[in-house]
PDB file of C-alpha atoms and ligand atoms in Angstrom:
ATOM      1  CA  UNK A 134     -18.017  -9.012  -2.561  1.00  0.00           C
ATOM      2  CA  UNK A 135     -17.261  -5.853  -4.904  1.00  0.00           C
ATOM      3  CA  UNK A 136     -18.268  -3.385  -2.388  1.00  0.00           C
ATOM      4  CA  UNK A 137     -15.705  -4.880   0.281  1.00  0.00           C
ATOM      5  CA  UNK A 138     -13.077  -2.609   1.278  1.00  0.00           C
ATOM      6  CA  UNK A 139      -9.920  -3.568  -0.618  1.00  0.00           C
ATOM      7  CA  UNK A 140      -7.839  -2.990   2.697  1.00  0.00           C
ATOM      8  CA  UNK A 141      -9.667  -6.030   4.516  1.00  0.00           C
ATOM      9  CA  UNK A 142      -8.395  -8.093   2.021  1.00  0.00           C
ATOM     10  CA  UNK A 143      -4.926  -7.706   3.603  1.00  0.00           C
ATOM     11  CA  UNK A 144      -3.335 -10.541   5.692  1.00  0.00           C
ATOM     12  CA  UNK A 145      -2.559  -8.150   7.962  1.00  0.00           C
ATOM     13  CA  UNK A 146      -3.198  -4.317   8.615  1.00  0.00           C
ATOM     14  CA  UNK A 147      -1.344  -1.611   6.312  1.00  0.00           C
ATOM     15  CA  UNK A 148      -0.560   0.549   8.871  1.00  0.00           C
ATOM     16  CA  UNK A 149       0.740   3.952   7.867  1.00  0.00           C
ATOM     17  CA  UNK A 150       0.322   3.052   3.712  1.00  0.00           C
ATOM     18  CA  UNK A 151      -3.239   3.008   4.548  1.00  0.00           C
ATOM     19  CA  UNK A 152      -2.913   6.970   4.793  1.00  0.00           C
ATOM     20  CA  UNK A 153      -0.121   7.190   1.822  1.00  0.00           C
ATOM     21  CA  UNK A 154      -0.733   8.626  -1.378  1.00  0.00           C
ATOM     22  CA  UNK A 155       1.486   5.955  -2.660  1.00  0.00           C
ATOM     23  CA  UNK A 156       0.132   2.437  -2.084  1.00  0.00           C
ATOM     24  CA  UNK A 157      -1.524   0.589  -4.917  1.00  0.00           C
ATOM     25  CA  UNK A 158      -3.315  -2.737  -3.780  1.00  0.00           C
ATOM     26  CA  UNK A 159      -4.004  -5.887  -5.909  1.00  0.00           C
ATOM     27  CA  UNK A 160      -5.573  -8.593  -5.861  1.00  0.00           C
ATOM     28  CA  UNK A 161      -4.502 -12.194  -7.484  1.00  0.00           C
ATOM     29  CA  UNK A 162      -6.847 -14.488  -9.291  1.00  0.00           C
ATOM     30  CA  UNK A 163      -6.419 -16.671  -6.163  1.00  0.00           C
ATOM     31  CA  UNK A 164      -7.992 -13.881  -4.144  1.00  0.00           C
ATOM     32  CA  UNK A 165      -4.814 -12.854  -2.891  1.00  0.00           C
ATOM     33  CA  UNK A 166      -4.338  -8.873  -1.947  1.00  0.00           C
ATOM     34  CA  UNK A 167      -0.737  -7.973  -1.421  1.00  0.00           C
ATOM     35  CA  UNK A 168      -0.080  -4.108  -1.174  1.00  0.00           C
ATOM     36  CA  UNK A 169       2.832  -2.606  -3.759  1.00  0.00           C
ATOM     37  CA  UNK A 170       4.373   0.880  -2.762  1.00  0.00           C
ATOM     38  CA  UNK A 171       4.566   3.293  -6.143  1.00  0.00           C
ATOM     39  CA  UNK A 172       6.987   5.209  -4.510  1.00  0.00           C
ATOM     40  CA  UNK A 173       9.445   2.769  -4.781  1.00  0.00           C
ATOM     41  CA  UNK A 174       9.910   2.958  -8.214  1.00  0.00           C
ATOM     42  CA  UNK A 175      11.704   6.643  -8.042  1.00  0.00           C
ATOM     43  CA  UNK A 176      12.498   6.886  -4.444  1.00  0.00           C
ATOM     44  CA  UNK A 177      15.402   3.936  -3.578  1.00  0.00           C
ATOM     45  CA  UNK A 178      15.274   4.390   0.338  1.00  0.00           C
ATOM     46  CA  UNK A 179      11.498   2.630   0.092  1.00  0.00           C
ATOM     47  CA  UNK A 180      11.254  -1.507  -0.390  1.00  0.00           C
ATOM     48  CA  UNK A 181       8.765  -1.879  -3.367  1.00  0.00           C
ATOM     49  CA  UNK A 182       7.155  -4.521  -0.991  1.00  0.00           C
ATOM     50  CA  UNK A 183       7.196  -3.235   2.288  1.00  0.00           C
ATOM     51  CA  UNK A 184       6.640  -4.949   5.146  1.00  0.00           C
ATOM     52  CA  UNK A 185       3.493  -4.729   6.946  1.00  0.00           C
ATOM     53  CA  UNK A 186       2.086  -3.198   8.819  1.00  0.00           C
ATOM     54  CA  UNK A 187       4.071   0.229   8.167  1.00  0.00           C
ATOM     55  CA  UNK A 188       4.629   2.013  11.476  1.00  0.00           C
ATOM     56  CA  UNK A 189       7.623   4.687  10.084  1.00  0.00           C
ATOM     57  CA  UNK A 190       8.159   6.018   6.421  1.00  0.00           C
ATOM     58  CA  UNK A 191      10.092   8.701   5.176  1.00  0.00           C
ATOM     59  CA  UNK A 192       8.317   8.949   2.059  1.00  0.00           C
ATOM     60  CA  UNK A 193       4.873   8.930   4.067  1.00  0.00           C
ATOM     61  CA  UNK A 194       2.372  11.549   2.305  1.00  0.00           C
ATOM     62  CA  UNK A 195      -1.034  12.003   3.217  1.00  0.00           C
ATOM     63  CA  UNK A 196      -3.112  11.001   1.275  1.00  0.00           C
ATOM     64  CA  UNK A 197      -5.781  13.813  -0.123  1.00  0.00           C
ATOM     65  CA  UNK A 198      -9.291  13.828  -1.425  1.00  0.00           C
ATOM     66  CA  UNK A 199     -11.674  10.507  -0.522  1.00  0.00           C
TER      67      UNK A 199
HETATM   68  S1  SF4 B 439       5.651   5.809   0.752  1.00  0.00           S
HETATM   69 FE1  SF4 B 439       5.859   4.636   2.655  1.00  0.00          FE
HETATM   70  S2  SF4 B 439       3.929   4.939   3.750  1.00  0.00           S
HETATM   71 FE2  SF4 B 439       3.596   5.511   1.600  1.00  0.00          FE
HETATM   72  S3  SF4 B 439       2.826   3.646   0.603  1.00  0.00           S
HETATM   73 FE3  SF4 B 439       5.039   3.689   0.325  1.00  0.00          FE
HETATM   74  S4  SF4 B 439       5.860   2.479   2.049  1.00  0.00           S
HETATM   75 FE4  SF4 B 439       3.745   3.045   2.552  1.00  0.00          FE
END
């Protein structure tokens, strides 16, 4: 379903990315949704892949608008 939330689609909850201004999800042909932090690719203390769910981060930022 298109209007699903893209979140659900997670094997298991996001935690703190959920709130991040820096997660990007996708999802694989398969119907797989894995969960990539953007962050990662200037900041080296984050995993590009971190592992979920996400309780700590130190390059948490809320995320703004909707
Ligand atoms: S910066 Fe941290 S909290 Fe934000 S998306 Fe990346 S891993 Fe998650």
């Amino acid at each position: 379903m298109d209007d699903a939330d893209p979140w659900d689609g997670l094997a298991v909850p996001a935690g703190l990315c959920r709130y991040c201004e820096h997660p990007s999800l996708n999802r694989t042909r398969r119907g797989v949704t894995y969960m990539r932090c953007t962050r990662a690719g200037w900041d080296e203390r984050i995993p590009r892949y971190p592992g979920l769910p996400v309780a700590e981060c130190v390059g948490f930022e809320p995320r703004t608008g909707s």
